[in-house]
Structure formats: structure tokens, C-alpha cells
Tab-separated table of C-alpha atoms and ligand atoms in Angstrom:
chain	number	residue	atom	x	y	z
A	780	MET	CA	25.251	-76.407	-54.447
A	781	THR	CA	22.043	-77.630	-52.911
A	782	LEU	CA	19.655	-75.275	-51.147
A	783	HIS	CA	20.805	-76.694	-47.860
A	784	ASP	CA	24.447	-75.879	-48.650
A	785	LEU	CA	23.517	-72.388	-49.717
A	786	GLU	CA	21.619	-71.819	-46.506
A	787	LYS	CA	24.509	-73.133	-44.486
A	788	SER	CA	27.090	-70.893	-46.121
A	789	PHE	CA	24.677	-67.976	-45.843
A	790	GLN	CA	24.351	-68.493	-42.092
A	791	ALA	CA	28.112	-68.934	-41.785
A	792	LYS	CA	28.568	-65.528	-43.381
A	793	ILE	CA	26.092	-63.975	-40.972
A	794	ASP	CA	27.794	-65.626	-38.038
A	795	ALA	CA	31.146	-64.266	-39.196
A	796	GLU	CA	29.609	-60.752	-39.336
A	797	ILE	CA	29.990	-60.550	-43.110
A	798	LYS	CA	27.359	-58.249	-44.578
A	799	ILE	CA	24.946	-59.557	-47.182
A	800	GLU	CA	24.889	-57.543	-50.403
A	801	PRO	CA	22.089	-57.265	-53.002
A	802	LYS	CA	23.495	-59.742	-55.504
A	803	ASP	CA	24.498	-62.350	-52.935
A	804	TRP	CA	22.401	-65.456	-52.566
A	805	MET	CA	19.941	-65.150	-49.686
A	806	PRO	CA	17.025	-67.232	-48.413
A	807	ASP	CA	13.634	-66.097	-49.658
A	808	ALA	CA	12.426	-65.400	-46.153
A	809	TYR	CA	15.465	-63.235	-45.450
A	810	ARG	CA	14.712	-61.197	-48.565
A	811	LYS	CA	11.036	-60.878	-47.700
A	812	THR	CA	11.631	-59.955	-44.083
A	813	ASN	CA	14.124	-57.280	-45.006
A	814	LEU	CA	11.854	-55.994	-47.737
A	815	ARG	CA	8.929	-55.729	-45.353
A	816	GLN	CA	10.944	-54.176	-42.592
A	817	ILE	CA	12.862	-51.674	-44.732
A	818	SER	CA	9.776	-50.563	-46.646
A	819	GLN	CA	7.771	-50.185	-43.444
A	820	HIS	CA	10.621	-48.169	-42.064
A	821	ALA	CA	10.677	-45.993	-45.201
A	822	HIS	CA	6.906	-45.442	-45.005
A	823	SER	CA	7.293	-44.413	-41.361
A	824	GLU	CA	9.794	-41.729	-42.281
A	825	ILE	CA	7.483	-40.387	-45.002
A	826	VAL	CA	4.223	-40.515	-43.029
A	827	GLY	CA	6.174	-39.192	-40.062
A	828	MET	CA	6.536	-35.880	-41.854
A	829	LEU	CA	2.794	-35.257	-41.599
A	830	PRO	CA	2.313	-34.694	-37.845
A	831	GLU	CA	5.252	-32.295	-37.800
A	832	GLY	CA	4.505	-30.638	-41.107
A	833	ASN	CA	1.267	-29.688	-39.369
A	834	TRP	CA	3.180	-27.136	-37.260
A	835	ILE	CA	5.585	-25.590	-39.760
A	836	THR	CA	3.351	-22.632	-40.560
A	837	ARG	CA	2.525	-22.123	-36.893
A	838	ALA	CA	5.965	-22.433	-35.304
A	839	PRO	CA	6.345	-19.763	-32.606
A	840	SER	CA	9.472	-18.142	-34.109
A	841	LEU	CA	11.464	-18.015	-37.305
A	842	LYS	CA	14.225	-20.000	-35.609
A	843	ARG	CA	11.855	-22.799	-34.587
A	844	LYS	CA	10.331	-22.782	-38.034
A	845	ALA	CA	13.715	-23.174	-39.737
A	846	ILE	CA	14.623	-26.008	-37.353
A	847	LEU	CA	11.338	-27.788	-37.947
A	848	ILE	CA	11.640	-27.497	-41.726
A	849	ALA	CA	15.174	-28.911	-41.555
A	850	LYS	CA	13.976	-31.830	-39.446
A	851	VAL	CA	11.040	-32.641	-41.712
A	852	GLN	CA	13.325	-32.420	-44.742
A	853	ASP	CA	15.687	-34.886	-43.056
A	854	GLU	CA	12.795	-37.307	-42.619
A	855	ALA	CA	12.059	-37.106	-46.332
A	856	GLY	CA	15.699	-37.944	-46.965
A	857	HIS	CA	15.500	-40.874	-44.572
A	858	GLY	CA	12.520	-42.208	-46.474
A	859	LEU	CA	14.478	-41.963	-49.706
A	860	TYR	CA	17.580	-43.731	-48.350
A	861	LEU	CA	15.353	-46.545	-47.150
A	862	TYR	CA	13.237	-46.856	-50.286
A	863	ALA	CA	16.479	-47.122	-52.243
A	864	ALA	CA	17.714	-49.853	-49.887
A	865	ALA	CA	14.446	-51.770	-50.294
A	866	GLU	CA	14.657	-51.486	-54.071
A	867	THR	CA	17.939	-53.392	-54.029
A	868	LEU	CA	15.901	-56.416	-52.909
A	869	GLY	CA	13.888	-56.443	-56.086
A	870	THR	CA	10.777	-54.385	-55.557
A	871	SER	CA	9.971	-51.106	-57.261
A	872	ARG	CA	9.327	-47.700	-55.768
A	873	GLU	CA	5.874	-47.613	-57.394
A	874	GLN	CA	4.957	-50.950	-55.822
A	875	MET	CA	5.941	-49.747	-52.375
A	876	ILE	CA	4.137	-46.433	-52.721
A	877	ASP	CA	1.042	-48.182	-54.029
A	878	ASP	CA	1.057	-50.570	-51.086
A	879	LEU	CA	1.369	-47.706	-48.636
A	880	HIS	CA	-1.447	-45.778	-50.283
A	881	SER	CA	-3.783	-48.740	-50.484
A	882	GLY	CA	-3.273	-49.440	-46.793
A	883	LYS	CA	-1.673	-52.800	-47.555
A	884	ALA	CA	1.722	-51.842	-46.177
A	885	LYS	CA	2.128	-50.522	-42.649
A	886	TYR	CA	4.087	-47.739	-41.028
A	887	SER	CA	4.842	-46.988	-37.386
A	888	SER	CA	1.596	-46.499	-35.455
A	889	ILE	CA	3.025	-43.569	-33.551
A	890	PHE	CA	2.264	-41.318	-36.513
A	891	ASN	CA	-1.415	-42.042	-36.173
A	892	TYR	CA	-1.572	-39.802	-33.120
A	893	PRO	CA	-2.387	-36.090	-33.560
A	894	THR	CA	-0.050	-33.186	-32.809
A	895	LEU	CA	-2.330	-30.855	-30.902
A	896	THR	CA	-0.087	-28.118	-29.525
A	897	TRP	CA	3.311	-26.635	-30.195
A	898	ALA	CA	4.686	-28.605	-27.235
A	899	ASP	CA	3.974	-31.750	-29.243
A	900	MET	CA	6.824	-30.776	-31.562
A	901	GLY	CA	9.133	-30.932	-28.557
A	902	ALA	CA	7.666	-34.173	-27.257
A	903	VAL	CA	7.812	-35.829	-30.669
A	904	GLY	CA	11.470	-34.908	-31.156
A	905	TRP	CA	12.468	-35.953	-27.670
A	906	LEU	CA	10.364	-39.100	-27.240
A	907	VAL	CA	9.436	-40.349	-30.699
A	908	ASP	CA	12.763	-39.643	-32.389
A	909	GLY	CA	14.443	-40.740	-29.166
A	910	ALA	CA	12.752	-44.129	-29.323
A	911	ALA	CA	13.433	-44.444	-33.041
A	912	ILE	CA	17.116	-43.676	-32.533
A	913	LEU	CA	17.574	-46.620	-30.183
A	914	ASN	CA	16.211	-48.940	-32.856
A	915	GLN	CA	18.229	-47.273	-35.582
A	916	VAL	CA	21.530	-47.380	-33.716
A	917	MET	CA	21.045	-51.137	-33.388
A	918	LEU	CA	20.207	-51.361	-37.099
A	919	CYS	CA	23.510	-49.734	-38.083
A	920	ARG	CA	24.878	-53.246	-37.536
A	921	THR	CA	22.101	-55.134	-39.293
A	922	SER	CA	23.254	-57.891	-41.621
A	923	TYR	CA	21.906	-56.530	-44.896
A	924	GLY	CA	24.516	-54.092	-46.262
A	925	PRO	CA	22.308	-51.473	-47.948
A	926	TYR	CA	20.041	-51.270	-44.886
A	927	ALA	CA	22.997	-50.915	-42.529
A	928	ARG	CA	24.537	-48.171	-44.666
A	929	ALA	CA	21.267	-46.264	-44.841
A	930	MET	CA	21.035	-46.516	-41.061
A	931	VAL	CA	24.498	-45.104	-40.507
A	932	ARG	CA	23.579	-42.091	-42.596
A	933	ILE	CA	20.259	-41.714	-40.789
A	934	CYS	CA	21.790	-41.981	-37.313
A	935	LYS	CA	24.199	-39.169	-38.081
A	936	GLU	CA	21.241	-36.932	-38.806
A	937	GLU	CA	18.892	-38.102	-36.088
A	938	SER	CA	20.644	-36.824	-33.024
A	939	PHE	CA	19.786	-33.232	-33.824
A	940	HIS	CA	16.144	-34.274	-34.025
A	941	GLN	CA	16.060	-35.464	-30.455
A	942	ARG	CA	18.104	-32.569	-29.157
A	943	GLN	CA	15.965	-29.880	-30.776
A	944	GLY	CA	12.892	-31.551	-29.262
A	945	PHE	CA	14.339	-31.522	-25.774
A	946	ASP	CA	15.496	-27.978	-26.304
A	947	ALA	CA	11.983	-26.851	-27.263
A	948	LEU	CA	10.532	-28.520	-24.158
A	949	LEU	CA	13.226	-27.036	-21.959
A	950	VAL	CA	12.185	-23.546	-23.025
A	951	LEU	CA	8.530	-24.291	-22.302
A	952	SER	CA	9.402	-25.856	-18.945
A	953	LYS	CA	10.894	-22.539	-17.847
A	954	GLY	CA	8.045	-20.458	-19.231
A	955	THR	CA	4.678	-19.218	-18.014
A	956	PRO	CA	2.311	-21.512	-16.086
A	957	GLU	CA	0.414	-22.057	-19.345
A	958	GLN	CA	3.581	-23.068	-21.176
A	959	LYS	CA	4.553	-25.444	-18.386
A	960	ALA	CA	1.102	-26.997	-18.474
A	961	MET	CA	1.329	-27.399	-22.247
A	962	CYS	CA	4.722	-29.084	-21.880
A	963	GLN	CA	3.409	-31.553	-19.285
A	964	ASP	CA	0.287	-32.256	-21.332
A	965	ALA	CA	2.335	-33.120	-24.418
A	966	ILE	CA	4.540	-35.474	-22.411
A	967	ASN	CA	1.448	-37.103	-20.919
A	968	ARG	CA	-0.004	-37.802	-24.330
A	969	TRP	CA	3.180	-38.994	-26.044
A	970	TRP	CA	4.711	-41.118	-23.317
A	971	TRP	CA	2.653	-44.301	-23.683
A	972	PRO	CA	2.491	-44.288	-27.489
A	973	SER	CA	6.307	-43.870	-27.496
A	974	LEU	CA	6.676	-46.985	-25.338
A	975	MET	CA	4.391	-48.843	-27.733
A	976	MET	CA	6.771	-48.037	-30.587
A	977	PHE	CA	8.983	-50.892	-29.404
A	978	GLY	CA	6.275	-53.448	-30.159
A	979	PRO	CA	4.784	-56.263	-28.059
A	980	LYS	CA	6.558	-57.774	-25.083
A	981	ASP	CA	9.119	-60.468	-25.778
A	982	SER	CA	7.011	-62.962	-23.846
A	983	GLU	CA	4.230	-62.528	-26.423
A	984	SER	CA	6.339	-64.133	-29.106
A	985	THR	CA	6.564	-67.850	-29.041
A	986	ASN	CA	8.059	-68.321	-32.452
A	987	SER	CA	11.626	-68.870	-33.376
A	988	ASP	CA	13.918	-65.942	-33.377
A	989	GLN	CA	14.840	-66.013	-37.028
A	990	SER	CA	15.421	-62.265	-37.267
A	991	MET	CA	17.953	-62.495	-34.443
A	992	LYS	CA	19.638	-65.509	-35.951
A	993	TRP	CA	19.999	-63.662	-39.233
A	994	LYS	CA	21.135	-60.575	-37.340
A	995	ILE	CA	18.522	-58.385	-38.958
A	996	LYS	CA	17.723	-57.492	-35.349
A	997	ARG	CA	20.204	-57.584	-32.528
A	998	LYS	CA	18.127	-56.542	-29.542
A	999	THR	CA	14.671	-57.557	-28.400
A	1000	ASN	CA	11.735	-55.195	-28.023
A	1001	ASP	CA	11.922	-55.347	-24.241
A	1002	GLU	CA	15.647	-54.647	-24.157
A	1003	LEU	CA	15.222	-51.565	-26.319
A	1004	ARG	CA	12.158	-50.392	-24.376
A	1005	GLN	CA	13.926	-50.753	-21.016
A	1006	HIS	CA	16.881	-48.810	-22.328
A	1007	PHE	CA	14.500	-46.071	-23.432
A	1008	VAL	CA	12.682	-45.882	-20.091
A	1009	ASP	CA	15.962	-45.709	-18.185
A	1010	MET	CA	17.137	-42.890	-20.400
A	1011	ILE	CA	13.946	-40.812	-20.370
A	1012	ALA	CA	13.216	-41.279	-16.654
A	1013	GLU	CA	16.483	-39.478	-15.936
A	1014	GLN	CA	16.187	-36.807	-18.630
A	1015	ILE	CA	12.723	-35.734	-17.528
A	1016	LYS	CA	14.148	-34.591	-14.208
A	1017	LEU	CA	15.960	-31.828	-16.072
A	1018	LEU	CA	12.640	-30.610	-17.423
A	1019	GLY	CA	11.053	-30.618	-13.960
A	1020	MET	CA	8.146	-32.547	-15.445
A	1021	THR	CA	6.779	-36.029	-14.710
A	1022	LEU	CA	6.004	-39.137	-16.731
A	1023	PRO	CA	2.367	-40.255	-16.528
A	1024	ASP	CA	3.100	-43.592	-14.882
A	1025	PRO	CA	2.537	-44.087	-11.127
A	1026	ASP	CA	4.450	-47.369	-11.288
A	1027	LEU	CA	7.636	-45.820	-12.598
A	1028	LYS	CA	10.266	-46.437	-9.978
A	1029	TRP	CA	14.006	-47.040	-9.807
A	1030	ASN	CA	14.758	-50.678	-9.030
A	1031	ALA	CA	18.156	-50.733	-7.300
A	1032	GLU	CA	18.346	-54.490	-7.498
A	1033	LYS	CA	17.841	-54.683	-11.265
A	1034	MET	CA	19.607	-51.363	-11.825
A	1035	HIS	CA	16.722	-50.384	-14.085
A	1036	TYR	CA	13.474	-48.489	-13.831
A	1037	ASP	CA	10.320	-50.486	-13.274
A	1038	PHE	CA	7.347	-49.175	-15.208
A	1039	GLY	CA	3.618	-49.789	-15.582
A	1040	GLU	CA	1.742	-51.972	-18.018
A	1041	ILE	CA	1.178	-50.704	-21.548
A	1042	ASN	CA	-2.384	-50.593	-22.866
A	1043	TRP	CA	-1.998	-53.341	-25.471
A	1044	GLU	CA	-5.575	-53.089	-26.581
A	1045	GLU	CA	-4.913	-49.543	-27.715
A	1046	PHE	CA	-1.697	-50.705	-29.376
A	1047	TRP	CA	-3.402	-53.360	-31.536
A	1048	ASN	CA	-6.270	-51.070	-32.278
A	1049	VAL	CA	-4.011	-48.454	-33.807
A	1050	VAL	CA	-2.018	-51.096	-35.717
A	1051	LYS	CA	-5.271	-52.358	-37.200
A	1052	GLY	CA	-6.128	-48.910	-38.486
A	1053	ASN	CA	-8.390	-47.482	-35.786
A	1054	GLY	CA	-6.037	-44.878	-34.340
A	1055	PRO	CA	-7.044	-41.229	-34.153
A	1056	CYS	CA	-5.367	-40.278	-37.444
A	1057	ASN	CA	-4.922	-43.424	-39.569
A	1058	LYS	CA	-7.487	-42.307	-42.112
A	1059	GLN	CA	-6.271	-38.739	-42.267
A	1060	ARG	CA	-2.636	-39.810	-42.819
A	1061	LEU	CA	-3.460	-42.096	-45.714
A	1062	GLU	CA	-5.692	-39.496	-47.287
A	1063	ALA	CA	-2.946	-36.906	-47.048
A	1064	ARG	CA	-0.418	-39.251	-48.689
A	1065	ASN	CA	-2.814	-40.214	-51.457
A	1066	LYS	CA	-3.755	-36.621	-52.149
A	1067	ALA	CA	-0.121	-35.527	-52.349
A	1068	HIS	CA	0.686	-38.370	-54.710
A	1069	GLN	CA	-2.249	-37.720	-56.996
A	1070	GLU	CA	-1.626	-34.001	-57.121
A	1071	GLY	CA	1.991	-34.632	-58.018
A	1072	GLU	CA	1.125	-36.935	-60.887
A	1073	TRP	CA	1.236	-34.266	-63.598
A	1074	VAL	CA	4.624	-33.093	-62.330
A	1075	ARG	CA	6.097	-36.568	-62.572
A	1076	GLU	CA	4.713	-36.984	-66.081
A	1077	ALA	CA	5.839	-33.560	-67.221
A	1078	ALA	CA	9.379	-34.204	-65.972
A	1079	LEU	CA	9.526	-37.443	-67.943
A	1080	ALA	CA	8.159	-35.801	-71.086
A	1081	TYR	CA	10.676	-32.982	-70.766
A	1082	ALA	CA	13.546	-35.440	-70.324
A	1083	ALA	CA	12.408	-37.398	-73.372
A	1084	LYS	CA	12.185	-34.242	-75.482
A	1085	LYS	CA	15.649	-33.117	-74.435
A	1086	ALA	CA	17.117	-36.536	-75.236
A	1087	GLU	CA	15.432	-36.483	-78.634
A	1088	ARG	CA	16.871	-33.056	-79.465
A	1089	LEU	CA	20.316	-34.201	-78.476
A	1090	GLN	CA	19.955	-37.223	-80.728
A	1091	LYS	CA	19.007	-35.045	-83.680
A	1092	ARG	CA	21.947	-32.764	-83.142
A	1093	VAL	CA	24.312	-35.735	-83.100
A	1094	ALA	CA	22.795	-37.257	-86.243
T	4	MET	CA	11.925	-72.478	-48.116
T	5	SER	CA	9.384	-72.500	-45.346
T	6	ILE	CA	10.878	-70.342	-42.636
T	7	ARG	CA	8.309	-67.810	-41.605
T	8	ILE	CA	9.079	-64.759	-39.562
T	9	GLN	CA	6.353	-64.360	-37.023
T	10	LYS	CA	8.073	-62.567	-34.269
T	11	PHE	CA	6.874	-59.018	-34.050
T	12	TYR	CA	9.907	-56.794	-33.765
T	13	TYR	CA	10.065	-53.079	-33.395
T	14	GLY	CA	9.778	-51.696	-36.865
T	15	ASP	CA	8.492	-54.895	-38.388
T	16	ILE	CA	4.780	-55.556	-38.283
T	17	PRO	CA	4.301	-59.197	-39.253
T	18	GLU	CA	2.258	-60.358	-42.205
T	19	GLU	CA	-0.751	-61.686	-40.363
T	20	LYS	CA	-1.156	-58.416	-38.479
T	21	SER	CA	-1.179	-56.298	-41.571
T	22	GLY	CA	-1.517	-56.600	-45.235
T	23	ALA	CA	2.268	-56.679	-45.531
T	24	PHE	CA	3.009	-57.053	-49.151
T	25	MET	CA	4.792	-59.699	-51.117
T	26	PRO	CA	5.955	-58.246	-54.365
T	27	SER	CA	4.245	-60.074	-57.180
T	28	SER	CA	7.499	-60.407	-59.016
T	29	MET	CA	10.909	-60.393	-57.384
T	30	ALA	CA	12.442	-59.597	-60.730
T	31	ASN	CA	13.760	-56.122	-61.284
T	32	GLU	CA	11.078	-55.172	-63.739
T	33	ALA	CA	11.437	-51.858	-65.445
T	34	SER	CA	9.420	-49.349	-63.506
T	35	SER	CA	7.065	-47.016	-65.240
T	36	GLY	CA	8.394	-44.081	-63.234
T	37	TRP	CA	11.608	-42.125	-63.278
T	38	PRO	CA	14.764	-44.140	-63.829
T	39	LEU	CA	17.170	-45.039	-61.054
T	40	TRP	CA	20.531	-43.249	-60.727
T	41	GLU	CA	23.624	-44.045	-58.698
T	42	VAL	CA	25.160	-41.081	-56.899
T	43	PHE	CA	28.861	-40.542	-56.277
T	44	ILE	CA	30.086	-37.732	-54.093
T	45	ARG	CA	33.460	-36.112	-53.594
T	46	SER	CA	33.457	-34.960	-49.999
T	47	LYS	CA	36.564	-32.843	-50.210
T	48	GLN	CA	38.936	-31.530	-52.853
T	49	GLY	CA	41.640	-34.145	-53.374
T	50	LEU	CA	39.515	-37.174	-52.508
T	51	ASP	CA	37.841	-39.711	-54.766
T	52	HIS	CA	34.174	-39.669	-55.574
T	53	LYS	CA	32.547	-42.299	-53.429
T	54	HIS	CA	29.252	-44.102	-53.903
T	55	ALA	CA	26.665	-42.409	-51.673
T	56	GLY	CA	23.445	-44.124	-52.682
T	57	SER	CA	20.797	-44.017	-55.349
T	58	LEU	CA	17.694	-42.075	-56.267
T	59	HIS	CA	15.072	-41.667	-58.983
T	60	ALA	CA	15.050	-38.730	-61.383
T	61	ALA	CA	13.728	-37.949	-64.851
T	62	ASP	CA	17.099	-36.875	-66.236
T	63	ALA	CA	20.712	-36.230	-65.243
T	64	ALA	CA	20.189	-32.595	-64.281
T	65	MET	CA	17.366	-33.542	-61.952
T	66	ALA	CA	19.386	-36.433	-60.572
T	67	ILE	CA	22.190	-34.041	-59.633
T	68	GLU	CA	19.798	-31.591	-58.016
T	69	ASN	CA	18.051	-34.334	-56.082
T	70	ALA	CA	21.393	-35.780	-55.040
T	71	ARG	CA	22.343	-32.383	-53.640
T	72	ASP	CA	19.140	-32.256	-51.600
T	73	VAL	CA	19.289	-35.847	-50.453
T	74	TYR	CA	22.983	-36.433	-49.867
T	75	THR	CA	24.614	-33.078	-49.163
T	76	ARG	CA	22.284	-31.260	-46.761
T	77	ARG	CA	25.151	-30.880	-44.305
T	78	GLN	CA	27.952	-29.955	-46.701
T	79	GLU	CA	28.956	-33.579	-47.259
T	80	GLY	CA	30.088	-32.886	-50.797
T	81	ILE	CA	31.677	-30.475	-53.214
T	82	SER	CA	31.187	-32.477	-56.387
T	83	ILE	CA	28.525	-34.949	-57.545
T	84	TRP	CA	28.555	-37.620	-60.247
T	85	VAL	CA	25.409	-39.444	-61.293
T	86	VAL	CA	25.091	-42.394	-63.624
T	87	GLU	CA	21.959	-44.213	-64.596
T	88	SER	CA	22.019	-47.467	-62.673
T	89	LYS	CA	21.345	-49.576	-65.768
T	90	TYR	CA	24.778	-48.612	-67.101
T	91	VAL	CA	26.626	-50.001	-64.121
T	92	HIS	CA	28.134	-53.408	-64.768
T	93	ALA	CA	29.189	-55.504	-61.829
T	94	SER	CA	31.240	-58.609	-61.175
T	95	ASN	CA	29.275	-61.636	-60.159
T	96	PRO	CA	29.476	-62.428	-56.435
T	97	ASP	CA	28.928	-66.121	-57.165
T	98	ASP	CA	32.218	-66.184	-59.069
T	99	ALA	CA	34.082	-64.259	-56.414
T	100	GLU	CA	36.115	-67.201	-55.260
T	101	SER	CA	37.588	-68.116	-58.626
T	102	PHE	CA	37.561	-64.559	-59.914
T	103	TYR	CA	39.851	-63.239	-57.204
T	104	ASP	CA	41.738	-66.461	-56.725
T	105	PRO	CA	44.789	-65.526	-58.843
T	106	ALA	CA	45.762	-62.888	-56.251
T	107	SER	CA	45.481	-65.083	-53.204
T	108	ASP	CA	48.821	-66.943	-53.532
T	109	LYS	CA	51.036	-63.972	-54.355
T	110	VAL	CA	52.113	-62.783	-50.948
T	111	TYR	CA	55.341	-61.527	-52.501
T	112	ARG	CA	53.344	-58.572	-53.809
T	113	HIS	CA	53.242	-57.200	-50.286
T	114	PRO	CA	56.164	-55.375	-48.659
T	115	THR	CA	55.801	-57.389	-45.496
T	116	PHE	CA	56.849	-60.547	-47.418
T	117	TYR	CA	60.473	-59.384	-47.320
T	118	ASP	CA	62.282	-59.934	-44.062
T	119	LEU	CA	65.141	-57.450	-44.066
T	120	PRO	CA	67.721	-56.772	-41.374
T	121	ASP	CA	66.759	-54.058	-38.885
T	122	GLU	CA	69.742	-51.978	-39.951
T	123	VAL	CA	68.027	-51.170	-43.242
T	124	LYS	CA	66.346	-47.847	-42.615
T	125	HIS	CA	63.794	-45.890	-44.648
T	126	MET	CA	62.536	-48.765	-46.791
V	1884	LIG	FE1	14.126	-40.221	-39.484
V	1885	LIG	FE1	13.987	-38.047	-36.952
């Protein structure tokens, strides 16, 4: 078969909603795009543990602490599912980790914002996990099999993340004036960065929609973002709080909420590494990796020794 | 092939906006770290073990412990099998057509092939 034939039968499979599996033929660009996207997604789960890990020792009750630990542990699991999916495309775990630690590979910019108060744990769960879930639900149907399967597993675990966040905010919203203020302040700080999670506006992209054609993605940034705004604009009423956007308004004609313009300068700045915590996050990851080095080596040495002993006994 | 993905989607920061990596070798080179294991989980007594995913671990005992932490945090399993991925042999997807071809023209292997009178019950 010529390359052209291979590409044609590949696209035919995609069109027929047949999943692509690791050993199937795939175009180079399909492999690379998936690799980049899945590994970035994995890095986001791992780096995403840092802003929340920040509050584990300071959670206001044992119950909240247990919940937060469970959530952060889930995120570690999500990172692992995704790294494993990326490895099926022919990269190694070490390569991906190295690229994260050198700053070569990216992760979601949202995790470059600081978590300043306890209310941030609520806002992150509700808004950040909430935004991520919309993307991840879509990805459950992505065309690359291992990625789709990882997403199904992740989605099952995510919904508790969003609910516990809303639950934490709900308690604060019924608390003392200080607690209410803390709740509103966290929402104010996390709202815009959450909207940025969906990426630039569709009109910004002039290039061909290859990711859509290959069904890696099935919804555009703007579609997902609108869905998110419509959802949150209703939910916030239950908290008795407000979103920090004077332009937010129900549009009866469109049957959607209108909302204000995102600060794109801030968006690109954080992507390029100048967010409030970019440096801190990478340092934390590097430190953890370096300090774990001896453990990784010791485990390997121990496994080798055990295998050797077994061999001797057999001989 | 020269298709380049430049559209910036949620969760995918494009190459020119980041140092997104291109692995130097697409080949599955042996990694210097812990080996890869495939994990199979029995969710309930009476059911088969089913492939759940993979993970890295230094040895089998660690692979089983990690599998418990990664794949059964919500009581998804009561039994775990692990096998080092390098020992898994697989059929070749490129041969799928000819490989499975012998079964494609044997409809008589299915009960629905036999058109029996309605009076025949319990068959
Ligand atoms: Fe997650
Ligand atoms: Fe989450």
C-alpha cells in the first residue's frame, strides 16, 4: 500500500468511529499530536497536585483533609493512566518526565496560579475540575483507544472532585461574614483563569482543523467554554455569590450567557512561563524527582538481588 | 507527511508556543527505569480478569501494590494479575484481514443460521 492508501484507509476508520490502537498504522502527525496532547494532559494532572497539596496539612477539619488527600491521590492516578497511554505511542516515561522538568513540555497554565486561602480548594474543585471535566467528557470519545479508555476511567473519578469543591464553597457561603468574603474572593480570582483553560477563541485559529478531522477533538474551545459559562452562571446562584464579570448576562435569543472578554495578554504570558507560580511548580517537581532518585535505584537493586537469589535456588 | 497541527485546542499547546517535544526516537527503546507491567483485574468473584492498564514497577510485588493503589482505589477489584509487558505477544493488526478471514464465511456456526419452525420451543 502506498502512503496515500494508508492515509485514506486510516481516515475511513476514523470516519466509521473505529478506534485507533497502538499497533495500527497511523500518520506521523496523528502520533505526534496525540503524544503531545496526552503527555501535556498527564503533566497537568501531576503538576495539578501541587496547588492542592499546599492545603493538605492546613485543611480545616479531618473530614476535609481526608477528602483533599483522596482527590490529590486521584490526580496522581490520572497522571499515571495518561503517561501509560502516551507510552503506547512510542515515548518513554523518562523522556516525558525529563521534558516536563526541563520546561520543554507544557502543562495547563491554570496550575501556575497560587492557592492563597482555604476557599481556593473549593474554587479549584468547582471551577478548575469543572472546566477540565467538560474537556475530558468529550475526550472519552477521542479516536485513539488508549487515550479514550484512560479518559473513561478518569471521568468516573472526576465528578467527586467537582462536587466536593462546590460542597466546600457552600459551607463557606453560609458561614461568617469573613468566610463569605473568602468564598467570593476565591471565586473572583479563579473565574477568569478557569475560562482561559479552554484556550484561545476559535476565530484565532486560521489553520485547518486536523484534530477535528481525526476526531482527537470533537468540540471547539468556544463550544466548551460556552457550555462551562452556562453551567457555572446558574450554579453560582445557589452559592449566593457573583462572578466577577459585569458583562455576564443571559441572552434569551441565543439561549446562552453572554460574557466579557478574556485578558488574552495574561493568558499568553502564563503560557510562556511568566505566571505567578511557573518557576515554583517546576522547582517543586524537580526537587521531588531528584530526592526520589535513590529510592528508584534502591528498588531496582533490590529487585535484581531477589531475582539473582531465585536463580541460584533454581540452579 | 507534512500535515502540521497548528490549531490551539484546549489541552494541547501547539509546538511553536512551547517547547513541545518530539521524541528523538519513536522506537520503543528500553528505558533505564523500572520495567513496564500490564495489569489485569478481577472486579468480582466469578468474573474474568480484565486488562485494566499498565504501570512501571521494579518487581512483581511492587507492581501488584502499585496496581492496587492506581486501579482499585474504589474497590474495583478483588484480585490482581500483573505480567511484564515484554512477555505479552500480540497478533499483528496488519494481518488482521487474512488472519481472521477463515471465520468470516462460516455463518453456520451461529444459531441464527438455522431457520426452524416456530413450534420448536426451548432451542
Ligand atoms: Fe484529574
Ligand atoms: Fe480532578
